[in-house]
Coordinates of C-alpha atoms in Angstrom, one line a residue:
Chain A
M1 CA 34.6 3.8 -6.8
K2 CA 32.1 6.0 -8.5
Q3 CA 30.0 8.0 -6.1
K4 CA 26.4 6.7 -5.8
V5 CA 23.4 8.8 -6.6
I6 CA 20.4 7.8 -4.6
A7 CA 16.9 9.5 -4.7
L8 CA 14.3 9.0 -2.0
V9 CA 10.8 9.7 -3.1
D10 CA 8.5 10.2 -0.2
C11 CA 4.7 10.7 -0.6
N12 CA 3.5 13.7 1.4
N13 CA 0.9 12.8 4.0
F14 CA 0.2 9.7 1.9
Y15 CA -3.2 8.5 3.3
V16 CA -4.6 12.0 3.3
S17 CA -3.3 12.6 -0.2
C18 CA -5.0 9.4 -1.4
E19 CA -8.4 10.6 0.0
R20 CA -7.8 14.0 -1.6
V21 CA -7.4 12.5 -5.1
F22 CA -11.0 11.4 -5.1
N23 CA -12.6 14.1 -2.9
A24 CA -12.2 17.6 -4.2
R25 CA -13.6 19.2 -1.1
L26 CA -10.7 18.1 1.0
H27 CA -8.2 20.4 -0.6
N28 CA -6.8 23.2 1.6
R29 CA -8.8 21.8 4.6
P30 CA -7.6 20.0 7.7
V31 CA -7.9 16.2 7.1
I32 CA -6.9 13.3 9.3
V33 CA -6.9 9.5 8.8
L34 CA -7.5 7.1 11.7
S35 CA -5.9 3.7 12.6
N36 CA -7.7 0.4 12.9
N37 CA -11.0 0.6 14.7
D38 CA -10.8 4.4 14.3
G39 CA -8.6 4.6 17.4
C40 CA -5.7 7.0 16.7
V41 CA -4.5 9.5 14.2
V42 CA -2.2 7.9 11.6
A43 CA -2.1 10.6 8.9
R44 CA -2.5 14.3 9.0
S45 CA -2.7 17.0 6.3
N46 CA -0.4 20.0 6.8
E47 CA -3.5 22.0 8.0
S48 CA -4.1 19.4 10.7
K49 CA -0.5 19.5 11.8
I50 CA -0.7 23.3 12.2
L51 CA -3.8 22.8 14.4
G52 CA -1.6 20.8 16.7
I53 CA -3.0 17.3 16.1
K54 CA -0.3 14.8 16.8
M55 CA 0.7 11.6 15.1
G56 CA -0.6 8.6 17.0
Q57 CA -2.9 10.8 19.1
P58 CA -6.1 9.0 20.3
L59 CA -9.2 10.3 18.5
F60 CA -11.0 11.2 21.7
Q61 CA -8.2 13.6 22.6
C62 CA -8.6 15.7 19.5
Q63 CA -12.4 15.7 19.4
D64 CA -12.5 19.5 20.4
I65 CA -10.1 20.6 17.7
I66 CA -12.0 18.4 15.1
E67 CA -15.3 20.1 15.9
Q68 CA -13.9 23.6 16.2
H69 CA -12.0 23.5 12.9
N70 CA -14.3 21.1 11.0
V71 CA -11.5 18.7 10.5
Q72 CA -12.4 16.0 8.0
V73 CA -11.9 12.5 9.6
F74 CA -11.5 9.2 7.7
S75 CA -11.0 5.6 8.6
S76 CA -8.1 3.9 7.0
N77 CA -9.1 2.8 3.5
Y78 CA -6.3 0.2 3.2
S79 CA -7.3 -1.2 -0.2
L80 CA -7.3 2.3 -1.7
Y81 CA -3.9 3.2 -0.2
A82 CA -2.3 -0.1 -1.4
D83 CA -3.6 0.5 -4.9
M84 CA -2.4 4.1 -5.0
S85 CA 0.9 3.0 -3.6
A86 CA 1.3 0.4 -6.4
R87 CA 0.5 3.1 -9.0
V88 CA 3.1 5.5 -7.5
M89 CA 5.8 2.8 -7.5
K90 CA 5.0 1.9 -11.1
V91 CA 5.5 5.5 -12.2
L92 CA 8.8 5.7 -10.2
A93 CA 10.0 2.5 -11.9
S94 CA 9.9 4.3 -15.2
F95 CA 12.7 6.6 -13.9
S96 CA 15.2 3.9 -12.9
P97 CA 15.6 0.2 -13.3
T98 CA 16.9 -0.1 -9.7
I99 CA 14.2 0.8 -7.2
E100 CA 13.4 -0.3 -3.7
S101 CA 9.8 0.1 -2.5
Y102 CA 10.9 0.9 1.1
S103 CA 7.4 1.3 2.5
I104 CA 3.9 2.0 1.3
D105 CA 4.8 5.6 0.6
E106 CA 8.5 5.7 0.1
A107 CA 10.9 4.4 -2.5
F108 CA 14.6 4.6 -3.1
L109 CA 15.8 5.0 -6.7
D110 CA 19.4 4.3 -7.8
L111 CA 20.3 7.0 -10.4
T112 CA 24.0 6.3 -10.4
D113 CA 24.3 4.8 -13.8
L114 CA 21.9 7.3 -15.5
T115 CA 23.2 10.2 -17.4
I116 CA 21.5 13.2 -15.7
D117 CA 22.7 16.8 -16.2
D118 CA 20.7 18.4 -13.5
L119 CA 19.6 16.2 -10.6
T120 CA 17.3 18.9 -9.2
E121 CA 15.5 19.2 -12.5
F122 CA 15.3 15.4 -12.7
G123 CA 13.7 15.3 -9.2
K124 CA 11.2 17.9 -10.3
T125 CA 10.3 15.8 -13.3
I126 CA 9.7 12.8 -11.0
K127 CA 7.6 14.9 -8.7
A128 CA 5.6 16.3 -11.6
R129 CA 5.0 13.0 -13.3
V130 CA 3.8 11.2 -10.1
M131 CA 1.5 14.1 -9.5
Q132 CA 0.1 14.1 -13.0
F133 CA -0.3 10.3 -13.2
T134 CA -1.6 9.6 -9.7
G135 CA -2.5 12.9 -8.1
I136 CA -0.2 12.1 -5.2
P137 CA 2.3 14.9 -4.1
V138 CA 5.8 13.7 -3.3
S139 CA 9.1 15.1 -1.9
V140 CA 12.4 14.1 -3.5
G141 CA 15.7 14.0 -1.7
I142 CA 18.8 13.1 -3.7
A143 CA 22.2 12.3 -2.2
S144 CA 25.2 9.9 -2.4
S145 CA 23.7 7.5 0.2
K146 CA 20.3 6.3 1.4
C147 CA 20.9 7.9 4.8
L148 CA 21.6 11.3 3.3
A149 CA 18.8 11.0 0.8
K150 CA 16.5 10.5 3.8
V151 CA 18.0 13.6 5.4
A152 CA 17.3 15.5 2.2
T153 CA 13.6 14.6 2.1
E154 CA 13.2 15.5 5.7
V155 CA 14.7 18.9 5.1
V156 CA 12.6 19.3 1.9
K157 CA 9.4 18.7 3.9
T158 CA 10.1 21.2 6.6
D159 CA 11.1 24.0 4.2
S160 CA 8.7 24.9 1.3
L161 CA 11.5 27.0 -0.2
F162 CA 12.9 23.9 -1.8
G163 CA 9.8 23.3 -3.8
G164 CA 9.7 19.6 -2.9
V165 CA 13.1 18.6 -4.3
L166 CA 16.6 18.8 -2.8
D167 CA 19.8 17.5 -4.3
L168 CA 22.6 17.2 -1.7
T169 CA 25.2 15.9 -4.1
Q170 CA 26.2 19.4 -5.3
L171 CA 26.2 20.8 -1.8
A172 CA 29.6 21.9 -0.2
E173 CA 30.7 19.8 2.8
D174 CA 30.3 22.7 5.3
A175 CA 26.8 23.6 4.0
L176 CA 25.8 19.9 4.4
D177 CA 27.3 19.9 7.9
Q178 CA 25.2 22.9 8.8
M179 CA 22.2 21.1 7.7
L180 CA 23.1 17.9 9.6
A181 CA 23.7 20.0 12.7
K182 CA 20.0 20.8 12.7
I183 CA 18.9 17.2 12.7
A184 CA 18.5 15.4 16.0
V185 CA 20.4 12.2 16.2
D186 CA 17.2 10.2 16.9
D187 CA 15.8 11.5 13.5
V188 CA 18.7 9.8 11.6
W189 CA 17.5 6.9 9.5
G190 CA 18.3 3.6 11.2
I191 CA 19.1 5.1 14.7
G192 CA 16.6 3.6 17.0
R193 CA 15.5 5.1 20.3
K194 CA 17.9 3.0 22.3
Y195 CA 21.0 4.0 20.3
A196 CA 19.8 7.7 20.2
L197 CA 19.7 7.7 24.0
F198 CA 23.1 6.1 24.2
L199 CA 24.6 8.6 21.8
T200 CA 23.0 11.5 23.6
N201 CA 24.6 10.4 26.8
Y202 CA 27.9 10.7 25.1
G203 CA 27.1 14.2 23.9
M204 CA 26.2 13.3 20.4
T205 CA 22.9 15.0 19.8
T206 CA 22.8 15.8 16.1
A207 CA 23.4 14.0 12.8
R208 CA 26.5 16.1 12.4
D209 CA 28.0 14.8 15.7
L210 CA 27.3 11.2 14.6
K211 CA 28.9 11.9 11.2
Y212 CA 32.2 12.9 12.8
A213 CA 32.1 10.2 15.6
D214 CA 35.0 7.9 15.8
Q215 CA 34.3 5.0 13.5
K216 CA 35.9 2.3 15.7
W217 CA 34.1 3.5 18.8
I218 CA 30.8 3.5 16.9
R219 CA 31.5 0.0 15.7
R220 CA 32.2 -1.3 19.1
Y221 CA 29.0 0.2 20.7
L222 CA 26.6 0.4 17.8
T223 CA 27.9 -2.6 15.9
V224 CA 28.4 -2.6 12.2
V225 CA 24.8 -1.3 11.8
G226 CA 25.9 2.0 13.4
E227 CA 29.1 2.1 11.5
R228 CA 27.3 1.9 8.2
I229 CA 25.1 4.8 9.2
V230 CA 28.2 6.9 10.1
L231 CA 29.7 6.1 6.7
E232 CA 26.4 6.8 4.9
L233 CA 26.3 10.3 6.6
R234 CA 29.8 10.8 5.3
G235 CA 28.4 10.2 1.8
I236 CA 29.7 6.7 1.4
S237 CA 27.0 4.4 0.3
C238 CA 27.0 1.1 2.1
I239 CA 23.4 0.2 2.6
P240 CA 22.4 -1.3 -0.8
L241 CA 19.0 -1.0 -2.3
E242 CA 16.8 -4.0 -1.7
T243 CA 15.3 -4.3 -5.1
E244 CA 13.7 -7.6 -4.5
R245 CA 11.7 -8.2 -1.4
P246 CA 12.5 -11.6 -0.1
P247 CA 9.4 -13.7 0.5
K248 CA 8.1 -13.3 4.0
K249 CA 9.3 -15.9 6.5
G250 CA 6.1 -15.5 8.5
I251 CA 2.7 -14.1 7.7
M252 CA 0.7 -12.5 10.4
C253 CA -2.9 -11.4 10.5
S254 CA -4.0 -9.9 13.8
R255 CA -6.5 -7.3 14.7
S256 CA -8.1 -5.8 17.7
F257 CA -11.9 -6.3 17.9
S258 CA -14.2 -3.4 17.6
K259 CA -15.6 -4.5 21.0
E260 CA -14.6 -7.0 23.6
V261 CA -15.9 -10.5 22.8
T262 CA -16.8 -13.0 25.5
T263 CA -17.8 -16.2 23.6
L264 CA -15.9 -19.0 21.9
A265 CA -18.3 -18.6 19.0
E266 CA -17.2 -15.0 18.3
L267 CA -13.6 -15.9 18.7
T268 CA -14.0 -18.8 16.3
E269 CA -15.4 -16.4 13.6
A270 CA -12.5 -14.0 14.1
V271 CA -9.7 -16.6 14.2
A272 CA -11.2 -18.3 11.1
T273 CA -11.4 -15.0 9.3
Y274 CA -7.8 -14.0 10.2
T275 CA -6.6 -17.5 9.1
A276 CA -8.4 -17.1 5.7
R277 CA -6.8 -13.7 5.2
A278 CA -3.3 -15.0 6.1
A279 CA -3.8 -18.1 3.8
E280 CA -4.7 -15.7 1.0
K281 CA -1.4 -13.8 1.6
L282 CA 0.4 -17.1 1.7
R283 CA -0.9 -18.1 -1.7
Q284 CA -0.1 -14.6 -3.1
Q285 CA 3.6 -15.3 -2.6
D286 CA 3.2 -18.9 -3.9
S287 CA 4.1 -20.5 -0.7
L288 CA 3.0 -23.2 1.8
A289 CA 3.1 -23.1 5.6
A290 CA 4.1 -25.9 7.9
S291 CA 3.4 -24.1 11.2
L292 CA 0.5 -22.1 12.5
T293 CA 0.2 -20.1 15.7
V294 CA -3.0 -18.6 17.2
F295 CA -2.9 -16.0 20.0
I296 CA -5.7 -14.4 21.9
R297 CA -5.7 -11.7 24.6
T298 CA -7.8 -9.5 26.8
N299 CA -7.6 -5.7 26.7
T300 CA -4.4 -4.9 28.5
F301 CA -5.4 -1.2 28.8
N302 CA -8.4 -2.0 30.8
Q303 CA -7.3 -2.2 34.4
T304 CA -10.7 -3.2 35.8
I305 CA -11.0 -6.7 34.2
P306 CA -9.2 -10.0 34.8
H307 CA -6.5 -10.7 32.2
Y308 CA -5.6 -13.7 30.1
S309 CA -3.4 -14.1 27.1
N310 CA -2.1 -17.2 25.5
S311 CA -0.8 -18.6 22.2
F312 CA -0.8 -22.1 20.7
T313 CA 1.3 -23.4 17.9
C314 CA 0.6 -26.4 15.8
T315 CA 2.8 -28.1 13.3
I316 CA 1.3 -29.1 10.1
A317 CA 2.5 -32.4 8.8
Y318 CA 2.3 -31.5 5.1
P319 CA 2.9 -27.8 4.3
T320 CA -0.3 -26.3 2.9
A321 CA -2.0 -23.2 1.8
F322 CA -5.4 -24.7 1.7
T323 CA -7.7 -22.4 3.8
P324 CA -10.1 -25.1 5.2
E325 CA -7.1 -27.1 6.5
L326 CA -5.4 -24.1 8.0
I327 CA -8.7 -23.1 9.7
H328 CA -9.1 -26.6 11.0
H329 CA -5.7 -26.3 12.7
A330 CA -6.3 -22.8 13.9
L331 CA -9.6 -23.7 15.6
A332 CA -8.1 -26.7 17.2
A333 CA -5.4 -24.3 18.6
L334 CA -8.0 -21.9 19.7
R335 CA -10.1 -24.5 21.5
A336 CA -7.0 -25.8 23.2
M337 CA -6.3 -22.5 25.0
Y338 CA -9.7 -20.8 25.2
K339 CA -10.9 -20.0 28.7
D340 CA -14.4 -18.9 29.6
G341 CA -15.1 -15.8 31.5
Y342 CA -12.7 -13.3 30.0
R343 CA -13.3 -10.3 27.8
Y344 CA -11.1 -10.8 24.7
K345 CA -9.9 -7.8 22.7
K346 CA -7.5 -9.2 20.2
A347 CA -6.7 -12.3 18.3
G348 CA -4.1 -13.2 15.7
V349 CA -2.9 -15.9 13.4
Y350 CA 0.7 -16.4 12.4
L351 CA 1.8 -18.7 9.6
S352 CA 5.5 -19.8 9.6
H353 CA 7.9 -22.4 8.4
I354 CA 7.1 -21.2 5.0
T355 CA 8.4 -22.9 1.9
P356 CA 8.0 -21.9 -1.7
L357 CA 5.4 -24.0 -3.7
D358 CA 8.0 -25.2 -6.2
A359 CA 10.1 -27.0 -3.6
V360 CA 7.5 -29.2 -2.1
Q361 CA 8.5 -32.7 -1.1
P362 CA 5.9 -35.2 -2.3
D363 CA 5.0 -37.8 0.3
L364 CA 6.4 -41.2 -0.7
F365 CA 3.8 -43.1 1.4
G366 CA 0.8 -41.4 -0.3
A367 CA -0.8 -39.6 2.6
F368 CA -0.3 -36.4 0.7
S369 CA -1.1 -37.1 -2.9
L370 CA 0.0 -34.8 -5.7
A371 CA -3.4 -35.0 -7.3
Q372 CA -5.2 -34.0 -4.1
H373 CA -2.8 -31.1 -3.7
V374 CA -3.4 -29.8 -7.1
K375 CA -7.2 -30.1 -6.6
Q376 CA -6.9 -28.0 -3.5
A377 CA -4.6 -25.5 -5.2
R378 CA -7.1 -25.1 -8.1
L379 CA -10.0 -24.5 -5.7
M380 CA -8.1 -21.9 -3.8
A381 CA -6.9 -20.2 -7.0
L382 CA -10.6 -20.0 -8.0
V383 CA -11.7 -18.6 -4.7
D384 CA -8.9 -16.0 -4.7
A385 CA -9.7 -15.0 -8.3
I386 CA -13.4 -14.5 -7.5
N387 CA -12.6 -12.5 -4.4
R388 CA -10.2 -10.4 -6.4
V389 CA -12.8 -9.6 -9.0
Y390 CA -15.9 -9.3 -6.9
G391 CA -14.5 -7.9 -3.7
R392 CA -13.0 -9.5 -0.6
D393 CA -15.2 -12.1 1.1
T394 CA -17.5 -12.7 -1.9
L395 CA -16.6 -16.3 -1.2
F396 CA -15.8 -17.3 2.4
L397 CA -16.2 -20.3 4.7
A398 CA -19.3 -20.3 6.9
V399 CA -17.2 -20.7 10.0
Q400 CA -15.9 -17.1 9.4
G401 CA -19.4 -15.9 10.3
T402 CA -21.8 -13.6 8.6
T403 CA -22.4 -10.9 11.2
R404 CA -18.9 -10.4 12.6
V405 CA -19.9 -7.9 15.2
W406 CA -16.3 -8.0 16.4
A407 CA -14.9 -6.8 13.0
M408 CA -12.9 -3.7 12.6
Q409 CA -15.0 -0.6 12.9
R410 CA -14.4 1.9 10.1
R411 CA -17.3 4.3 10.4
R412 CA -15.7 7.0 8.3
L413 CA -14.5 4.8 5.4
S414 CA -14.3 6.5 2.0
Q415 CA -15.2 4.4 -1.1
Q416 CA -13.1 1.7 -2.6
F417 CA -12.6 4.1 -5.6
T418 CA -10.2 1.8 -7.5
S419 CA -11.2 -1.7 -6.5
R420 CA -15.1 -1.9 -6.5
W421 CA -17.2 -1.1 -9.5
D422 CA -20.1 0.0 -7.4
E423 CA -17.9 2.4 -5.4
I424 CA -16.1 4.3 -8.2
L425 CA -16.1 8.0 -8.3
T426 CA -19.4 9.5 -9.5
I427 CA -19.3 12.8 -11.3
Chain B
M1 CA -0.3 -39.6 -17.0
D2 CA 0.6 -42.6 -14.9
S3 CA 4.2 -42.8 -16.1
M4 CA 4.4 -39.1 -15.5
R5 CA 3.4 -39.4 -11.9
K6 CA 5.8 -42.2 -11.3
R7 CA 8.6 -40.2 -12.6
D8 CA 7.7 -37.3 -10.4
Q9 CA 7.7 -39.5 -7.3
T10 CA 11.2 -40.7 -7.7
R11 CA 12.5 -37.2 -7.8
R12 CA 13.1 -35.3 -4.5
I13 CA 11.9 -31.9 -5.6
V14 CA 9.2 -31.2 -8.2
P15 CA 7.9 -28.0 -9.6
L16 CA 4.4 -28.9 -8.6
V17 CA 2.1 -26.9 -10.9
A18 CA 4.4 -26.6 -13.8
S19 CA 4.8 -30.3 -14.2
L20 CA 1.1 -30.8 -14.3
L21 CA 0.5 -28.2 -16.9
H22 CA 2.8 -30.1 -19.2
A23 CA 1.1 -33.4 -18.6
G24 CA -0.8 -35.0 -21.5
F25 CA -0.2 -34.9 -25.2
P26 CA 0.8 -31.4 -26.4
S27 CA -1.7 -29.8 -28.7
P28 CA -0.4 -29.4 -32.2
A29 CA -2.0 -25.9 -32.3
D30 CA 0.1 -24.7 -29.3
D31 CA 2.7 -23.2 -31.5
Y32 CA 0.2 -21.0 -33.2
R33 CA -1.6 -19.7 -30.1
D34 CA -1.7 -16.0 -29.6
D35 CA -2.9 -14.1 -26.6
V36 CA -6.6 -13.8 -26.6
L37 CA -8.0 -10.3 -27.1
D38 CA -8.1 -8.4 -23.8
L39 CA -10.3 -5.4 -23.6
N40 CA -7.9 -3.9 -21.1
S41 CA -5.2 -3.7 -23.6
L42 CA -7.5 -1.8 -25.9
V43 CA -8.9 0.8 -23.5
I44 CA -6.0 1.2 -21.1
Q45 CA -2.8 2.8 -22.2
H46 CA -1.3 3.7 -18.9
P47 CA -2.6 1.4 -16.1
E48 CA -0.9 3.3 -13.3
A49 CA -2.6 6.5 -14.4
T50 CA -6.0 5.1 -15.4
F51 CA -9.1 5.5 -13.3
Y52 CA -12.8 4.9 -13.8
V53 CA -15.7 7.3 -13.0
R54 CA -19.4 7.0 -13.3
V55 CA -21.4 9.7 -15.0
T56 CA -24.4 11.5 -13.6
G57 CA -26.4 14.1 -15.4
D58 CA -26.8 14.7 -19.2
S59 CA -24.5 17.7 -19.9
M60 CA -22.4 15.6 -22.2
H61 CA -25.3 13.8 -23.9
D62 CA -24.5 14.8 -27.5
A63 CA -20.9 13.6 -27.1
G64 CA -22.4 10.1 -26.5
I65 CA -21.8 10.2 -22.7
R66 CA -25.0 9.3 -20.9
E67 CA -26.1 9.0 -17.3
G68 CA -24.7 5.8 -15.7
D69 CA -21.9 5.4 -18.2
I70 CA -18.4 4.5 -17.0
L71 CA -15.6 6.7 -18.3
V72 CA -12.0 5.5 -18.7
V73 CA -9.9 8.4 -17.5
D74 CA -6.2 8.6 -18.3
R75 CA -4.3 11.1 -16.2
A76 CA -1.0 10.5 -18.2
I77 CA -2.4 12.2 -21.3
T78 CA -1.7 15.9 -21.5
P79 CA -5.1 17.6 -22.2
A80 CA -5.4 19.2 -25.6
D81 CA -8.0 21.5 -27.1
R82 CA -11.3 19.7 -27.7
A83 CA -10.3 16.8 -25.4
I84 CA -13.1 15.5 -23.1
I85 CA -11.8 15.9 -19.6
V86 CA -12.7 15.3 -16.0
A87 CA -12.0 18.6 -14.2
L88 CA -12.1 19.9 -10.7
L89 CA -14.1 23.1 -10.7
N90 CA -14.6 24.9 -7.4
G91 CA -14.4 21.8 -5.3
E92 CA -16.6 19.7 -7.6
F93 CA -15.8 17.1 -10.3
T94 CA -17.3 17.6 -13.7
V95 CA -16.9 16.1 -17.2
K96 CA -16.8 18.5 -20.1
R97 CA -15.1 19.3 -23.4
L98 CA -12.0 21.4 -22.9
S99 CA -11.6 24.5 -25.1
L100 CA -8.3 26.3 -25.4
Q101 CA -9.2 28.8 -28.1
N102 CA -8.0 32.4 -28.1
D103 CA -6.0 32.1 -24.9
Q104 CA -9.2 31.4 -23.1
I105 CA -9.9 28.2 -21.2
A106 CA -13.5 27.1 -21.2
L107 CA -15.5 24.0 -20.4
L108 CA -18.0 23.2 -23.0
P109 CA -21.1 21.0 -22.4
A110 CA -22.3 18.7 -25.2
N111 CA -26.0 19.6 -24.7
T112 CA -27.7 22.8 -25.8
R113 CA -29.5 23.0 -22.5
Y114 CA -26.2 23.9 -20.8
Q115 CA -24.0 27.0 -21.1
P116 CA -20.2 26.9 -21.7
I117 CA -18.2 27.8 -18.6
P118 CA -15.3 30.2 -19.2
I119 CA -12.6 29.7 -16.6
T120 CA -11.7 32.8 -14.8
E121 CA -8.8 33.7 -12.5
E122 CA -10.9 33.5 -9.3
M123 CA -12.1 30.0 -10.1
E124 CA -10.5 26.9 -8.6
F125 CA -9.8 24.9 -11.7
Q126 CA -7.7 21.8 -12.4
V127 CA -7.7 19.1 -15.1
W128 CA -8.1 15.7 -13.3
G129 CA -7.7 13.5 -16.3
V130 CA -8.5 13.0 -20.0
V131 CA -11.4 10.8 -20.9
T132 CA -10.3 8.1 -23.4
Y133 CA -13.3 5.7 -23.6
C134 CA -16.9 5.7 -22.5
I135 CA -18.5 2.4 -21.5
H136 CA -22.2 2.4 -22.3
K137 CA -24.4 -0.5 -21.3
L138 CA -27.0 -1.4 -24.0
R139 CA -29.2 -3.8 -22.1

């Protein structure tokens, strides 16, 4: 079988890079981006990494470094990052018809069937074009399997000598092994913490050890998943690219509140808002849901308060994506489990039993009429269109609330440079 | 319409929306319909590389770029001599005409009240994108 050629394109410090495209003052300065409610560090510029700010570190722990070094701090601007990601993916799609958007900032490209003389040069072209079109810097790793491509990008990122592109397909086996010997087994793509611990106990601490592990032994203890990784490390591609993302089987919208909430009224606003958001996602993938789960919980980190958490699932007789109906069910679920006297910190809504719109069973007895369904679908399509054009929540149901004191706190949010006319870059 | 619905109800699975779109007597003009003109297709050549910026100041006044106008900026286009560009200059965004004459890069304003800016080694300079259209509101 012809050897595969797989490239992994990984955006460097993606969230920070997105902020930098629209803010010239952020170049060559330490920058960090925070998680929901501005709690923890989720992205760091190289300058911030050098200062010792860790991934996932709570903001209050790095306050001193931030002040000392004038670190620029941003809340997560999700709509901006999602749009920039879509742009990067579109540029990448021009290089290969077979592409897997693996995450918001990574994509695998299958280059096997392309005629490319010099893969390193090709990688540099990808890097240069993504940079020119979007302003986002990327690293490119090229190898004969996804797992090795992942290794290549990790190596590229730690050593600036490579200039952001590394092709492992031309590397001699012993040189590759030397490289793998420097990679800890828990940094190998697909090896979780549990497996890493297990392997370490058996003296396998590096990617090289895993590569030369006994295949049958691995299969027995790490299942076929582990066996595939071993083969991939040996350069045999056996994890295919997922070029089409299957529609999600469940849609979740859950968030921590900016502050603890104590009333049913506030929880009602939050649950209604999360339901509306989940319903919008449901409609985006042209699906209906037949089951809805609501959960609420107190702050588990706070040892000084009494705790309560619960969830409630309701089955919806006729699958729907109609926001008012879903909210109706969600609020019934909420009321069924709500208890007074607790300080709630988080709520969530989960839609499941999802079916595609084009496979709906019409109800023979008329409780669910086709005409009514179409009317609802048209109304929702209109609401979605208006919210898309004029910004989220231009139209919303009153039950979602207008003050939303519980809503996510994003005090250091940059502008929605690419999705709101009144927030575009001013020069 | 009625017969249509009846037929649908005897089937187990129906493509819900599609079947309704096809309901009714087909228009005889359907075959001749073209896509309606879309402003996006006129002003946007590379959607993934196109951004919008709003103008402040009057340094490009004589090029027809006024305060408050929205510029369509295409990063996919390689900047040529005389192109109007958005540039990064010493940590600030600016819109100017690019001059590449006599091995010298310069940023030219389109307003006699401003001076050309020759780009020197010690300046931090980068082309951010090429301006392809200017959207100017008349009322």
